């Protein structure tokens, strides 16, 4: 739903019940100080995986020598973006689907591309979402893409053990957003704001992602 100014929140709410990647530490919020317990103020304490909810990955996520989240160029996370619907396909998302979606939008490769895969989060953590084909990830960089986003929990398929798309994007310097809330978002042109928190040394960080439609 669009808020004042036309901005649409496309980040997933994070709470204790938020589904996280199997094996990751669950996200938790507790009051370290509480007015109800006689303290002067409420002060929260949080713990859990850096990949809970909508988040940005850093190259450090898949490479010990890669940049951590605070080192990334913020310009990649703010600016015009195109939403492409690839929900009707099957298997890894390859360049032909992206080219067809961009052609429908009357666009060449944008600097920021958001993929609406139709990933269903209604029953908890989704394990059957579509990932990005590694060759498509390399092609993105060749075409000048600065950021790729997906409504899936990963740019790789759930069953991937090598995370080839993650690695190809990291090597190419393409920023990644994962677990976007794109259900109901029409394909087309938008303004994107999705700045990651400045967590020094971290492999990922949460974002408050928002879109505003450009044109009709």
C-alpha positions as a LaTeX table, in Angstrom:
\begin{tabular}{lrrr}
\hline
Residue & $x$ (\AA) & $y$ (\AA) & $z$ (\AA) \\
\hline
Unk1 & 0.00 & 0.00 & 0.00 \\
Unk2 & 1.32 & 3.42 & $-0.95$ \\
Unk3 & 2.10 & 5.75 & 1.93 \\
Unk4 & 2.22 & 9.55 & 1.87 \\
Unk5 & 4.26 & 10.74 & $-1.09$ \\
Unk6 & 3.44 & 7.59 & $-3.03$ \\
Unk7 & 6.08 & 5.41 & $-1.41$ \\
Unk8 & 5.30 & 1.68 & $-1.17$ \\
Unk9 & 7.00 & $-0.34$ & 1.56 \\
Unk10 & 8.44 & $-3.50$ & $-0.04$ \\
Unk11 & 10.37 & $-4.73$ & 2.99 \\
Unk12 & 9.17 & $-7.68$ & 5.07 \\
Unk13 & 8.19 & $-7.09$ & 8.69 \\
Unk14 & 10.66 & $-8.56$ & 11.18 \\
Unk15 & 9.46 & $-10.04$ & 14.46 \\
Unk16 & 10.25 & $-13.01$ & 16.66 \\
Unk17 & 8.15 & $-15.26$ & 14.39 \\
Unk18 & 9.91 & $-14.17$ & 11.19 \\
Unk19 & 10.94 & $-17.18$ & 9.11 \\
Unk20 & 14.71 & $-17.35$ & 8.61 \\
Unk21 & 16.99 & $-19.57$ & 6.56 \\
Unk22 & 16.99 & $-23.08$ & 8.10 \\
Unk23 & 19.86 & $-23.30$ & 10.59 \\
Unk24 & 20.27 & $-19.52$ & 10.97 \\
Unk25 & 19.81 & $-18.08$ & 14.46 \\
Unk26 & 16.25 & $-16.80$ & 14.86 \\
Unk27 & 15.61 & $-13.08$ & 15.15 \\
Unk28 & 14.64 & $-11.95$ & 18.65 \\
Unk29 & 13.65 & $-8.65$ & 20.26 \\
Unk30 & 13.60 & $-8.29$ & 24.03 \\
Unk31 & 13.38 & $-5.35$ & 26.42 \\
Unk32 & 16.62 & $-4.99$ & 28.36 \\
Unk33 & 14.96 & $-2.16$ & 30.29 \\
Unk34 & 11.18 & $-1.87$ & 30.60 \\
Unk35 & 8.92 & 0.81 & 32.01 \\
Unk36 & 6.55 & $-1.98$ & 33.10 \\
Unk37 & 9.34 & $-3.38$ & 35.28 \\
Unk38 & 10.01 & $-0.02$ & 36.91 \\
Unk39 & 12.70 & 1.27 & 34.55 \\
Unk40 & 12.65 & 4.87 & 33.32 \\
Unk41 & 12.59 & 3.91 & 29.62 \\
Unk42 & 12.08 & 0.99 & 27.30 \\
Unk43 & 15.38 & $-0.14$ & 25.74 \\
Unk44 & 15.35 & $-3.00$ & 23.30 \\
Unk45 & 17.91 & $-5.73$ & 22.71 \\
Unk46 & 18.07 & $-7.62$ & 19.41 \\
Unk47 & 19.80 & $-10.79$ & 18.28 \\
Unk48 & 19.65 & $-13.18$ & 15.35 \\
Unk49 & 20.76 & $-13.67$ & 11.77 \\
Unk50 & 21.87 & $-10.73$ & 9.62 \\
Unk51 & 19.68 & $-12.22$ & 6.85 \\
Unk52 & 16.30 & $-11.86$ & 8.58 \\
Unk53 & 13.68 & $-10.04$ & 6.54 \\
Unk54 & 14.61 & $-7.81$ & 3.60 \\
Unk55 & 18.36 & $-7.31$ & 3.54 \\
Unk56 & 21.41 & $-6.52$ & 1.44 \\
Unk57 & 24.23 & $-9.01$ & 1.04 \\
Unk58 & 27.88 & $-7.98$ & 0.98 \\
Unk59 & 30.61 & $-9.82$ & $-0.95$ \\
Unk60 & 31.98 & $-10.88$ & 2.46 \\
Unk61 & 28.96 & $-13.20$ & 2.70 \\
Unk62 & 30.62 & $-15.59$ & 0.21 \\
Unk63 & 34.25 & $-14.42$ & 0.25 \\
Unk64 & 36.50 & $-13.97$ & 3.29 \\
Unk65 & 38.38 & $-11.28$ & 1.37 \\
Unk66 & 35.27 & $-9.52$ & 0.09 \\
Unk67 & 33.94 & $-6.12$ & 1.14 \\
Unk68 & 31.72 & $-6.01$ & 4.21 \\
Unk69 & 28.40 & $-4.22$ & 4.17 \\
Unk70 & 29.56 & $-0.77$ & 5.29 \\
Unk71 & 32.05 & $-0.64$ & 2.40 \\
Unk72 & 29.42 & $-0.82$ & $-0.34$ \\
Unk73 & 28.54 & 2.15 & $-2.55$ \\
Unk74 & 25.27 & 3.62 & $-1.26$ \\
Unk75 & 24.44 & 5.00 & $-4.72$ \\
Unk76 & 23.65 & 1.45 & $-5.85$ \\
Unk77 & 20.76 & 1.27 & $-3.36$ \\
Unk78 & 19.00 & 4.51 & $-4.35$ \\
Unk79 & 17.66 & 5.47 & $-7.77$ \\
Unk80 & 15.52 & 4.35 & $-10.72$ \\
Unk81 & 14.68 & 0.64 & $-10.87$ \\
Unk82 & 12.60 & $-1.67$ & $-13.01$ \\
Unk83 & 10.40 & $-4.45$ & $-11.62$ \\
Unk84 & 10.19 & $-7.50$ & $-13.90$ \\
Unk85 & 7.73 & $-10.36$ & $-13.36$ \\
Unk86 & 9.30 & $-13.80$ & $-13.85$ \\
Unk87 & 6.75 & $-15.74$ & $-11.77$ \\
Unk88 & 5.51 & $-17.78$ & $-14.71$ \\
Unk89 & 8.86 & $-19.44$ & $-15.37$ \\
Unk90 & 10.53 & $-22.51$ & $-13.85$ \\
Unk91 & 14.06 & $-23.28$ & $-12.75$ \\
Unk92 & 16.85 & $-20.72$ & $-12.65$ \\
Unk93 & 16.07 & $-17.29$ & $-14.08$ \\
Unk94 & 18.16 & $-16.79$ & $-17.23$ \\
Unk95 & 18.86 & $-13.81$ & $-19.44$ \\
Unk96 & 16.17 & $-14.60$ & $-22.03$ \\
Unk97 & 13.42 & $-14.11$ & $-19.42$ \\
Unk98 & 14.99 & $-10.87$ & $-18.26$ \\
Unk99 & 15.32 & $-9.57$ & $-21.80$ \\
Unk100 & 11.66 & $-10.40$ & $-22.48$ \\
Unk101 & 10.56 & $-8.64$ & $-19.29$ \\
Unk102 & 12.61 & $-5.56$ & $-20.05$ \\
Unk103 & 11.27 & $-5.46$ & $-23.60$ \\
Unk104 & 7.72 & $-5.48$ & $-22.18$ \\
Unk105 & 8.68 & $-2.52$ & $-20.02$ \\
Unk106 & 10.18 & $-0.75$ & $-23.04$ \\
Unk107 & 13.60 & $-0.70$ & $-21.39$ \\
Unk108 & 17.13 & $-1.83$ & $-21.89$ \\
Unk109 & 19.14 & $-3.05$ & $-18.92$ \\
Unk110 & 18.56 & $-0.60$ & $-16.04$ \\
Unk111 & 21.02 & 0.14 & $-13.24$ \\
Unk112 & 18.67 & $-1.52$ & $-10.73$ \\
Unk113 & 16.55 & $-4.58$ & $-11.48$ \\
Unk114 & 13.98 & $-6.14$ & $-9.12$ \\
Unk115 & 12.65 & $-9.64$ & $-9.84$ \\
Unk116 & 9.13 & $-10.61$ & $-8.84$ \\
Unk117 & 9.46 & $-14.40$ & $-8.83$ \\
Unk118 & 6.15 & $-15.13$ & $-7.10$ \\
Unk119 & 7.96 & $-16.59$ & $-4.11$ \\
Unk120 & 5.33 & $-17.56$ & $-1.52$ \\
Unk121 & 6.16 & $-16.74$ & 2.11 \\
Unk122 & 2.66 & $-17.42$ & 3.48 \\
Unk123 & 3.52 & $-20.82$ & 4.99 \\
Unk124 & 6.90 & $-19.85$ & 6.44 \\
Unk125 & 10.37 & $-20.00$ & 4.90 \\
Unk126 & 10.02 & $-20.76$ & 1.16 \\
Unk127 & 12.25 & $-23.51$ & $-0.18$ \\
Unk128 & 11.03 & $-23.61$ & $-3.80$ \\
Unk129 & 11.79 & $-20.08$ & $-5.01$ \\
Unk130 & 13.59 & $-19.36$ & $-8.26$ \\
Unk131 & 17.27 & $-18.42$ & $-8.22$ \\
Unk132 & 19.34 & $-16.59$ & $-10.84$ \\
Unk133 & 21.37 & $-18.56$ & $-13.36$ \\
Unk134 & 25.11 & $-17.87$ & $-12.85$ \\
Unk135 & 25.57 & $-16.96$ & $-16.52$ \\
Unk136 & 22.79 & $-14.40$ & $-16.18$ \\
Unk137 & 24.53 & $-12.95$ & $-13.13$ \\
Unk138 & 27.71 & $-12.46$ & $-15.16$ \\
Unk139 & 25.69 & $-10.97$ & $-18.03$ \\
Unk140 & 24.10 & $-8.41$ & $-15.67$ \\
Unk141 & 27.51 & $-6.98$ & $-14.88$ \\
Unk142 & 28.47 & $-6.80$ & $-18.54$ \\
Unk143 & 25.33 & $-4.71$ & $-19.18$ \\
Unk144 & 26.07 & $-2.20$ & $-16.40$ \\
Unk145 & 23.66 & $-3.43$ & $-13.72$ \\
Unk146 & 24.48 & $-2.00$ & $-10.28$ \\
Unk147 & 21.86 & $-3.79$ & $-8.14$ \\
Unk148 & 19.71 & $-6.89$ & $-8.41$ \\
Unk149 & 16.82 & $-7.55$ & $-6.04$ \\
Unk150 & 14.52 & $-10.53$ & $-5.58$ \\
Unk151 & 11.48 & $-11.49$ & $-3.54$ \\
Unk152 & 13.16 & $-14.86$ & $-2.93$ \\
Unk153 & 15.31 & $-15.43$ & 0.17 \\
Unk154 & 18.40 & $-15.87$ & $-2.01$ \\
Unk155 & 19.67 & $-15.00$ & $-5.49$ \\
Unk156 & 20.64 & $-18.69$ & $-5.67$ \\
Unk157 & 18.17 & $-21.57$ & $-5.61$ \\
Unk158 & 17.48 & $-23.01$ & $-2.15$ \\
Unk159 & 19.28 & $-26.27$ & $-2.91$ \\
Unk160 & 22.48 & $-24.61$ & $-4.20$ \\
Unk161 & 25.61 & $-25.62$ & $-2.29$ \\
Unk162 & 28.07 & $-23.46$ & $-4.24$ \\
Unk163 & 26.12 & $-20.15$ & $-4.41$ \\
Unk164 & 27.41 & $-19.45$ & $-7.92$ \\
Unk165 & 25.06 & $-16.51$ & $-8.52$ \\
Unk166 & 26.12 & $-14.88$ & $-5.25$ \\
Unk167 & 29.76 & $-15.26$ & $-6.24$ \\
Unk168 & 29.32 & $-14.00$ & $-9.80$ \\
Unk169 & 27.47 & $-10.91$ & $-8.60$ \\
Unk170 & 30.00 & $-10.23$ & $-5.84$ \\
Unk171 & 32.95 & $-10.48$ & $-8.21$ \\
Unk172 & 31.21 & $-8.16$ & $-10.66$ \\
Unk173 & 30.39 & $-5.60$ & $-7.98$ \\
Unk174 & 26.61 & $-5.93$ & $-8.37$ \\
Unk175 & 24.77 & $-5.21$ & $-5.09$ \\
Unk176 & 22.05 & $-7.65$ & $-4.02$ \\
Unk177 & 18.76 & $-7.29$ & $-2.18$ \\
Unk178 & 16.95 & $-10.41$ & $-0.99$ \\
Unk179 & 13.53 & $-11.19$ & 0.52 \\
Unk180 & 11.76 & $-8.16$ & $-0.95$ \\
Unk181 & 7.97 & $-8.01$ & $-0.59$ \\
Unk182 & 6.92 & $-7.61$ & $-4.23$ \\
Unk183 & 3.54 & $-9.36$ & $-4.27$ \\
Unk184 & 1.06 & $-6.96$ & $-5.83$ \\
Unk185 & 3.77 & $-4.71$ & $-7.26$ \\
Unk186 & 3.08 & $-4.19$ & $-10.96$ \\
Unk187 & 5.99 & $-4.55$ & $-13.38$ \\
Unk188 & 7.39 & $-1.23$ & $-14.53$ \\
Unk189 & 9.52 & 1.73 & $-13.57$ \\
Unk190 & 10.03 & 2.86 & $-9.98$ \\
Unk191 & 12.27 & 4.92 & $-7.74$ \\
Unk192 & 14.00 & 2.67 & $-5.20$ \\
Unk193 & 15.34 & 3.48 & $-1.74$ \\
Unk194 & 16.85 & 0.54 & 0.16 \\
Unk195 & 19.85 & 1.65 & 2.24 \\
Unk196 & 21.56 & $-1.03$ & 4.36 \\
Unk197 & 22.49 & $-0.30$ & 7.96 \\
Unk198 & 26.13 & 0.60 & 8.60 \\
Unk199 & 27.08 & $-2.61$ & 10.42 \\
Unk200 & 30.88 & $-2.56$ & 10.37 \\
Unk201 & 32.41 & $-5.86$ & 9.29 \\
Unk202 & 29.04 & $-7.53$ & 8.63 \\
Unk203 & 28.20 & $-9.95$ & 5.81 \\
Unk204 & 24.70 & $-8.46$ & 5.41 \\
Unk205 & 22.40 & $-5.86$ & 6.91 \\
Unk206 & 18.66 & $-5.14$ & 6.97 \\
Unk207 & 17.13 & $-2.52$ & 4.69 \\
Unk208 & 13.83 & $-0.62$ & 4.71 \\
Unk209 & 13.06 & $-0.95$ & 1.03 \\
Unk210 & 10.53 & 1.36 & $-0.60$ \\
Unk211 & 9.35 & 1.99 & $-4.17$ \\
Unk212 & 7.61 & 4.94 & $-5.81$ \\
Unk213 & 6.10 & 4.56 & $-9.27$ \\
Unk214 & 7.61 & 6.58 & $-12.09$ \\
Unk215 & 5.15 & 7.47 & $-14.82$ \\
Unk216 & 2.18 & 5.19 & $-15.57$ \\
\hline
\end{tabular}
